[in-house]
Coordinates of C-alpha atoms in Angstrom, one line a residue:
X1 CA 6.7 24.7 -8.5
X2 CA 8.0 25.1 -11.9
X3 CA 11.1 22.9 -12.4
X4 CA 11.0 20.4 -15.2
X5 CA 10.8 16.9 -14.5
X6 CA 11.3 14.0 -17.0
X7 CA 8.7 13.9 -19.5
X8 CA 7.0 17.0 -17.9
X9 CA 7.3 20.4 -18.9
X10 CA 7.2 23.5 -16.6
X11 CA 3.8 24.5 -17.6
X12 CA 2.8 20.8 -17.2
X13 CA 4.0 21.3 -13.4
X14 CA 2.3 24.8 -12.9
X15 CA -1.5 22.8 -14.4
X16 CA -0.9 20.6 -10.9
X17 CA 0.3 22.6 -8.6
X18 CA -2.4 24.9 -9.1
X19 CA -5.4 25.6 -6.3
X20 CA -8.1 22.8 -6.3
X21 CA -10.4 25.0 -7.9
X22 CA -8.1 25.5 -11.2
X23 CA -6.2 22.4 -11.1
X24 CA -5.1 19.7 -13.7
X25 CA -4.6 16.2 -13.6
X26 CA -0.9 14.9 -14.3
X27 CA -0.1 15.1 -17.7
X28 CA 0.2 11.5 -19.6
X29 CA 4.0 11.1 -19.4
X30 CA 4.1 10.8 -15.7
X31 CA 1.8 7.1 -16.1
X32 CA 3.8 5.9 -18.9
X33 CA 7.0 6.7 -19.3
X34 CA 9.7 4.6 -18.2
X35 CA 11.8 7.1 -16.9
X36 CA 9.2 8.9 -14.7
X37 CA 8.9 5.2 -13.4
X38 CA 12.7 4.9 -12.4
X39 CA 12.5 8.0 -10.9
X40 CA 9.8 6.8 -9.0
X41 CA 11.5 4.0 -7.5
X42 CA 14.1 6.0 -6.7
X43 CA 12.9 9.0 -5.2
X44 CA 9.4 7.3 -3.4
X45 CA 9.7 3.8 -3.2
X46 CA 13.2 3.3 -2.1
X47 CA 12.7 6.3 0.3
X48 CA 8.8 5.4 1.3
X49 CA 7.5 3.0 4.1
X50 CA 5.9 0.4 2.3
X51 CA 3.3 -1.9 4.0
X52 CA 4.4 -5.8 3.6
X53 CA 2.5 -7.6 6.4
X54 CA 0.0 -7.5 9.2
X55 CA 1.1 -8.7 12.5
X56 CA -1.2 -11.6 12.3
X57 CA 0.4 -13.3 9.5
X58 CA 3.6 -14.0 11.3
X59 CA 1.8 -14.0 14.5
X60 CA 4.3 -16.9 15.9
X61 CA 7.7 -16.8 16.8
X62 CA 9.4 -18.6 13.8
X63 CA 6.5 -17.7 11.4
X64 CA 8.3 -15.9 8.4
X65 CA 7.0 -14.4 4.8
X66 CA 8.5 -13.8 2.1
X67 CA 8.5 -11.3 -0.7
X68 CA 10.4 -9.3 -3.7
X69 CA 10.3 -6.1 -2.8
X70 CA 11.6 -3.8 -5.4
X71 CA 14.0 -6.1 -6.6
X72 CA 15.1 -7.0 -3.4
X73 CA 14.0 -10.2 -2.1
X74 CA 13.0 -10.3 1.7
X75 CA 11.3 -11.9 4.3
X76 CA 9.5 -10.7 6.8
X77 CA 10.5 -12.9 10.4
X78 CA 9.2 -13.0 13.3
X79 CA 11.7 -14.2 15.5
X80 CA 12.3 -16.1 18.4
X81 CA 13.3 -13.5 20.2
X82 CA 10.1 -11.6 19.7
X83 CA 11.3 -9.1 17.4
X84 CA 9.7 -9.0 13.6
X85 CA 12.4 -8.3 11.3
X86 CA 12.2 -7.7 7.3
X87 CA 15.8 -9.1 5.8
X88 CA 17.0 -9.8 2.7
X89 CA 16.9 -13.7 2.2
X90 CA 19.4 -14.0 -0.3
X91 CA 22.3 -16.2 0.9
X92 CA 25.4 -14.6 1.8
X93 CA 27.4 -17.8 -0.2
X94 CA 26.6 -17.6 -3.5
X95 CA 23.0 -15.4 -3.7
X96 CA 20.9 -18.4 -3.7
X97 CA 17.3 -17.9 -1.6
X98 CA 16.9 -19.3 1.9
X99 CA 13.5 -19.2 1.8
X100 CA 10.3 -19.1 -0.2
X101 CA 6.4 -19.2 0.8
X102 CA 5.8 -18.8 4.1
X103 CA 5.4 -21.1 6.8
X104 CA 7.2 -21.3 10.1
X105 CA 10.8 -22.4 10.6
X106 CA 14.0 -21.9 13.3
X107 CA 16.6 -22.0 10.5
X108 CA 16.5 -20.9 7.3
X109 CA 19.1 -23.2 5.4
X110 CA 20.4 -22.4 2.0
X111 CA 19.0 -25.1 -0.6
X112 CA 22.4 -24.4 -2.5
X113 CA 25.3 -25.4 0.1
X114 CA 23.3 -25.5 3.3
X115 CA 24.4 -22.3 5.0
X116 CA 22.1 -22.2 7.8
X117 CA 20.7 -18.9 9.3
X118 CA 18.5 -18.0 12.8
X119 CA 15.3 -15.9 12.5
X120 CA 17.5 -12.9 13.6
X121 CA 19.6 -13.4 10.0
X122 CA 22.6 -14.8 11.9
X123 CA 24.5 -17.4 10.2
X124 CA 25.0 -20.2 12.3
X125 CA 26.7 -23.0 10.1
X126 CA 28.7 -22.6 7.1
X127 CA 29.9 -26.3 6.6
X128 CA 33.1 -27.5 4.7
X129 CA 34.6 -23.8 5.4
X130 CA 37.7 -25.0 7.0
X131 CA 40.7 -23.4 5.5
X132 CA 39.0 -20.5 4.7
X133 CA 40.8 -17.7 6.3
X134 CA 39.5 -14.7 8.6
X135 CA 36.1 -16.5 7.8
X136 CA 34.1 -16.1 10.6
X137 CA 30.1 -17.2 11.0
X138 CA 29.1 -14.6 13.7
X139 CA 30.6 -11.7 11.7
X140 CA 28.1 -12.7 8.8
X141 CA 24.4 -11.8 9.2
X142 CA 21.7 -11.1 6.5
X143 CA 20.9 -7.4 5.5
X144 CA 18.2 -6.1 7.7
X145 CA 15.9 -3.8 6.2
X146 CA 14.4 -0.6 8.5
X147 CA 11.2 -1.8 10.4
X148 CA 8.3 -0.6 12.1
X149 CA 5.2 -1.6 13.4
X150 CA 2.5 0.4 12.9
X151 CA -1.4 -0.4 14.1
X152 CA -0.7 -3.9 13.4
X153 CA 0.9 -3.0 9.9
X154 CA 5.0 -4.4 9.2
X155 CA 6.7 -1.6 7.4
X156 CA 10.0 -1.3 5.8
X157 CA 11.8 1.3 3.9
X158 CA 15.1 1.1 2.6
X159 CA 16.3 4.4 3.1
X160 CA 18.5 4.5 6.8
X161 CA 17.6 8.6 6.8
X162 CA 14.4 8.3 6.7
X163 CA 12.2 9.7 9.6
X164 CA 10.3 7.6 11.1
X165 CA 6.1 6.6 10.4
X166 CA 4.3 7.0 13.4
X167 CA 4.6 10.7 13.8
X168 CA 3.9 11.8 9.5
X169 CA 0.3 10.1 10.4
X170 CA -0.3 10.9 14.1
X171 CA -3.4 12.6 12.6
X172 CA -4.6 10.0 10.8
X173 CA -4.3 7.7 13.2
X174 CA -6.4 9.5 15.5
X175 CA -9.0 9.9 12.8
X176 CA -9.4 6.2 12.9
X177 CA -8.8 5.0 16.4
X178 CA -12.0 3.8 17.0
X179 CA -11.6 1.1 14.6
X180 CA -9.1 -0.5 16.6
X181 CA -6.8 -1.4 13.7
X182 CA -4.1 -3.2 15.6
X183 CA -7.0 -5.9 16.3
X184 CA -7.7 -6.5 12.8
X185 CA -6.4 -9.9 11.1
X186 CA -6.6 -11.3 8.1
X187 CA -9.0 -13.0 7.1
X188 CA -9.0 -13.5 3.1
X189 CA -6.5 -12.3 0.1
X190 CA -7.5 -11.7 -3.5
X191 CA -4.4 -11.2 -6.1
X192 CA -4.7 -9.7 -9.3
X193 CA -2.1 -9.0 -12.2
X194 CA -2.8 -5.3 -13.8
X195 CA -1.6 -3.6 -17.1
X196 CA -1.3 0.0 -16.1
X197 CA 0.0 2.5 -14.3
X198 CA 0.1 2.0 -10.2
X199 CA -1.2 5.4 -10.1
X200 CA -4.1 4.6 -12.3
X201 CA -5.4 2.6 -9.1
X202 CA -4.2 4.7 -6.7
X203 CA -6.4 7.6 -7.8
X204 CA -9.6 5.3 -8.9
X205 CA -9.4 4.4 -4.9
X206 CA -9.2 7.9 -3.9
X207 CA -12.3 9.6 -5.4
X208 CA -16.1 8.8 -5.2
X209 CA -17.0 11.1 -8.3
X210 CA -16.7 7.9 -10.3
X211 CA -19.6 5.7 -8.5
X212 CA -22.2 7.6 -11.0
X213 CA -20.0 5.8 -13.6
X214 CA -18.3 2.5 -12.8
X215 CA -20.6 1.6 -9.7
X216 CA -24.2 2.7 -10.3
X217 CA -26.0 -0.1 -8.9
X218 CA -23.6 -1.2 -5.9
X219 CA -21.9 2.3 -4.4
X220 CA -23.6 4.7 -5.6
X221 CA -27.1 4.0 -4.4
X222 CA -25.3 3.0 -1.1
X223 CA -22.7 6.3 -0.8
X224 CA -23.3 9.2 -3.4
X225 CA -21.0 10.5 -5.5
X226 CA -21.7 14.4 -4.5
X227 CA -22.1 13.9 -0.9
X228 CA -18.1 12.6 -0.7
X229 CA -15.7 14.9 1.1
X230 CA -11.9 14.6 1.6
X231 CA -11.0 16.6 5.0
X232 CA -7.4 18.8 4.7
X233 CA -4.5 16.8 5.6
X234 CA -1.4 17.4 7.2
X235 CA 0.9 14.3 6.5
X236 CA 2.0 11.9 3.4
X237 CA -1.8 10.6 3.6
X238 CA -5.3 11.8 2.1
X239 CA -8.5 10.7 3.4
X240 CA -12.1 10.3 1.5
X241 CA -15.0 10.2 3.7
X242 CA -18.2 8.9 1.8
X243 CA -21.3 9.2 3.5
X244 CA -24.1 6.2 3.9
X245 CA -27.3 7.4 1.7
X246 CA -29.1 5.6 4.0
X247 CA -29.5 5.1 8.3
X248 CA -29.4 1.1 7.8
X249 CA -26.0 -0.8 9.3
X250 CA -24.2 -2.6 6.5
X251 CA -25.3 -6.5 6.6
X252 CA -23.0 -9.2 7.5
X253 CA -20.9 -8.9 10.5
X254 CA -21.3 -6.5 13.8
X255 CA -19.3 -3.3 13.6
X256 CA -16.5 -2.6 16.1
X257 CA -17.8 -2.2 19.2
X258 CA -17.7 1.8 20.5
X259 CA -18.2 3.3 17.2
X260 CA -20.4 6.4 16.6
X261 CA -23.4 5.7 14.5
X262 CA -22.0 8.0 10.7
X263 CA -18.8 5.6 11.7
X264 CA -20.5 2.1 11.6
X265 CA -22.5 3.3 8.7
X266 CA -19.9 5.3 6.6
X267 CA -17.5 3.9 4.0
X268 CA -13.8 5.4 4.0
X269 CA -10.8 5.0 1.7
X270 CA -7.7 6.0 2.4
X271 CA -4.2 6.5 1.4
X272 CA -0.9 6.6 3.4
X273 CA 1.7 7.8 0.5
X274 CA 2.9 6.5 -1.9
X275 CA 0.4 3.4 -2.2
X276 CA -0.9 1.9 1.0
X277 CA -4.6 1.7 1.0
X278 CA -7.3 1.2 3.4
X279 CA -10.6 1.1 3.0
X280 CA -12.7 1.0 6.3
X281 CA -16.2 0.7 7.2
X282 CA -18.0 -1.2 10.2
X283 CA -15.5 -4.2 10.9
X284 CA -14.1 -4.5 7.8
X285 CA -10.9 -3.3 6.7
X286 CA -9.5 -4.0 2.7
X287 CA -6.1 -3.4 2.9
X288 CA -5.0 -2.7 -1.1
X289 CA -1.0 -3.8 -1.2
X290 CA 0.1 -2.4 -4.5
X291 CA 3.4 -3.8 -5.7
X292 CA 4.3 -1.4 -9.0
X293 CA 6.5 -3.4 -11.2
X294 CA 6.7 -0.7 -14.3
X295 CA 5.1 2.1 -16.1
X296 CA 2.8 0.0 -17.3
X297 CA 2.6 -2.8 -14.8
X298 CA 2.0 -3.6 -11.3
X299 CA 0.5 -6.8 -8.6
X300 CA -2.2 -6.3 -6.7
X301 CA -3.0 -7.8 -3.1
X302 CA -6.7 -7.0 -1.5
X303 CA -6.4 -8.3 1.9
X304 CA -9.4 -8.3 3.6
X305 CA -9.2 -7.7 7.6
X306 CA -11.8 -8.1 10.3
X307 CA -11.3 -8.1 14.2
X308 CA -9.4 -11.1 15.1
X309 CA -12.2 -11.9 17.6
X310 CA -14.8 -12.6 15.3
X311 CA -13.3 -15.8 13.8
X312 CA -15.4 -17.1 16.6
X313 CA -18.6 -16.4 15.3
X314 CA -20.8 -18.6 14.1
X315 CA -20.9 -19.1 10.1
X316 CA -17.8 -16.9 9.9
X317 CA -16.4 -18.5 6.9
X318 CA -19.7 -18.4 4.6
X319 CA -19.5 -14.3 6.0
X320 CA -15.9 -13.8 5.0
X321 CA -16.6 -15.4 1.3
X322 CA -19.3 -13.1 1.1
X323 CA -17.4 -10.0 2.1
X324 CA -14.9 -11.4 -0.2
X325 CA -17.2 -11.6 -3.4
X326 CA -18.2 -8.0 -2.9
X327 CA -14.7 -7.0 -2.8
X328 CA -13.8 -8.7 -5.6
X329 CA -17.0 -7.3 -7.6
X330 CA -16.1 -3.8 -6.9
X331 CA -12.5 -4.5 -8.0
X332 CA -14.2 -6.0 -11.5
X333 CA -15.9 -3.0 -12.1
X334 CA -13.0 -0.5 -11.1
X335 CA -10.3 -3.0 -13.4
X336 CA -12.7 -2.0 -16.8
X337 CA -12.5 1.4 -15.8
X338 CA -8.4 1.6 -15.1
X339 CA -8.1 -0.6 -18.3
X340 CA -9.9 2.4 -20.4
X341 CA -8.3 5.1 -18.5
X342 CA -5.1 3.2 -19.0
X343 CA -5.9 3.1 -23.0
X344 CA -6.9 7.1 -23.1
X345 CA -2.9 7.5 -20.9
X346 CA -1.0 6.2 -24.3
X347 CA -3.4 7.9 -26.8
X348 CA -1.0 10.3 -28.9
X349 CA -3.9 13.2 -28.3
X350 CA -4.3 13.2 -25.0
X351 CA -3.5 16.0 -22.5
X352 CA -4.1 16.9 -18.9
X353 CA -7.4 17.5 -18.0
X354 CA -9.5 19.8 -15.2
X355 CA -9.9 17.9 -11.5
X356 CA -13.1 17.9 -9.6
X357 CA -13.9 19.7 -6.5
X358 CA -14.8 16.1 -5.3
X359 CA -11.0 14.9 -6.5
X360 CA -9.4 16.6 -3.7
X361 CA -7.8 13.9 -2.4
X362 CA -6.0 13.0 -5.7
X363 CA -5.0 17.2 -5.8
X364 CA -3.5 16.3 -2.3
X365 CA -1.5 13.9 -3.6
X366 CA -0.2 15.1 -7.0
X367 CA 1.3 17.9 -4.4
X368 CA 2.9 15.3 -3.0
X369 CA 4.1 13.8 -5.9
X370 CA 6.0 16.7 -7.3
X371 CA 7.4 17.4 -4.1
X372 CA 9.2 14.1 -4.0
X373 CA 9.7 14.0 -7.5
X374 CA 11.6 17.3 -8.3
X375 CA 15.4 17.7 -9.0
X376 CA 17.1 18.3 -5.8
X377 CA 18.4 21.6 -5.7
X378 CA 22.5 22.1 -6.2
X379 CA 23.9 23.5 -3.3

């Protein structure tokens, strides 16, 4: 692939797309310039599925969410008909918000001049509309947003053309299936503000090389560096399998019942493209929501999942904290290392440099990238 893109020269392109063994990073100009960002959004985001809930946060009919995603604010319903829907909740009136938060409602009435709406988006009362002609309230219902469920994950994406989820990951899905994803839930949510690139955390998650580094005394004694491996892919997702250094069970809670032993032991991180990140082991799931808000800016959500079930179990909470003060330990040491990385990506003198055999998965997705980021060709 040679085409240009913005900020990115030909020979730039030809550094990526090169095999593993010879291949370059992406240059600088595709982390921080503003332009590479809009084409992002335009290009991935708007055409991507993006992860905006688990099942188990709007597990009751009426239970509702909300969010800006990309500049769109939504909510994610369930509603009372059973169905989950992701909608805008901007008022169809005068663009006020029907909702903020979360909590658990049958109407969603406009704070501005109480236009009231069902959890399918219907509007159901428009008051002191008399006189207003060919008005009608059932021809008025809020945007909907393209939905899908997906082992317990709510999805959207914006773009009506855009093939469906399930069947870009059948084979990840069926790396996994012993983990029983759809019976994961929620258990605790970390939130973080970050000053760089999306893709700065993206790759960070997607290699082990840098335990040696950033994580020498928690990973790295537990999965090492060299013994990572990322298996081929065949879909918008990568996979990085890092292998216990030792035959001991993680402590803390059971792992899922039916695993092999390397499964209950192992760690994984994983990415379903563009940013939706799991990492597994045992019972626990971290589900990283990236929300990229510019080139040099994005949120960050860590939710941390564990079978639904074992809620039950006795001194659950002081378990959950603990799981949640690891995660959050890791994240500490991986935020000074995106901060530095993030420092080295503005540097005038800086260029692309070689990947590592044991960067695979981030060569998998820089593939991806430039597919999805090159000019579309004229007919």
């Amino acid at each position: 692939m040679t085409q240009e893109l913005p900020g990115l020269s030909a020979d730039e392109i030809d550094r990526v797309s090169r095999p593993l063994s010879e291949a370059e990073t992406l240059p600088p100009a595709a982390y921080i310039r503003g332009d590479v960002f809009e084409r992002e959004t335009e290009r991935i985001f708007r055409k991507s599925w993006l992860p905006l809930a688990r099942v188990d946060q709007v597990a009751t009919p009426g239970d509702f969410l909300s969010m800006d995603l990309l500049g769109q604010p939504v909510m994610i319903v369930h509603g009372q008909d059973g169905e989950i829907r992701v909608m805008s909740r901007t008022c169809l009136h005068r663009a006020a918000q029907v909702a903020e938060g979360s909590g658990n409602r049958k109407l969603f009435t406009c704070p501005y001049h109480s236009w009231s709406y069902d959890t399918a988006g219907q509007l159901i009362r428009a008051p002191l509309m008399d006189g207003a002609d060919n008005f009608s309230e059932p021809d008025c219902r809020l945007p909907q947003v393209r939905t899908e469920v997906w082992q317990g994950f709510i999805l959207a994406n914006f773009d009506p053309d855009a093939a469906p989820f399930a069947p870009q990951v059948k084979t990840f899905e069926t790396y996994f299936e012993k983990f029983r994803l759809p019976d994961m839930a929620v258990v605790r949510t970390l939130e973080y503000d970050s000053d760089w690139n999306w893709k700065v955390l993206v790759e960070n998650f997607m290699e082990a090389y840098h335990h040696i580094g950033v994580h020498p005394e928690t990973f790295e004694p537990a999965y090492h560096a060299r013994d990572s491996r990322v298996p081929d892919n065949d879909g918008p997702w990568s996979i990085l399998h890092m292998p216990a250094a030792h035959d001991e069970l993680p402590p803390g809670l059971p792992p899922v019942e039916g695993l092999e032993d390397w499964q209950a032991r192992d760690l994984f991180a994983s990415a379903l493209y563009p940013h939706f990140l799991l990492g597994i082991q045992g019972s626990v799931v971290t589900w990283y929501q990236v929300f990229p808000e510019s080139a040099g800016r994005m949120k960050l959500k860590i939710h941390i999942c564990v079978p639904g079930a074992y809620a039950a179990f006795e001194g659950f909470d002081q378990i959950a904290d603990e799981i949640s003060h690891m995660v959050d330990a890791i994240h500490q040491e991986d935020i000074g290392a995106n901060d530095t990385v993030w420092k080295g990506l503005n540097a005038p003198m800086t260029r692309q440099g070689r990947l590592s055999p044991l960067e695979k998965a981030i060569w998998q997705y820089n593939h991806w990238w430039l597919e999805k980021m090159a000019p579309e060709e004229k007919a």
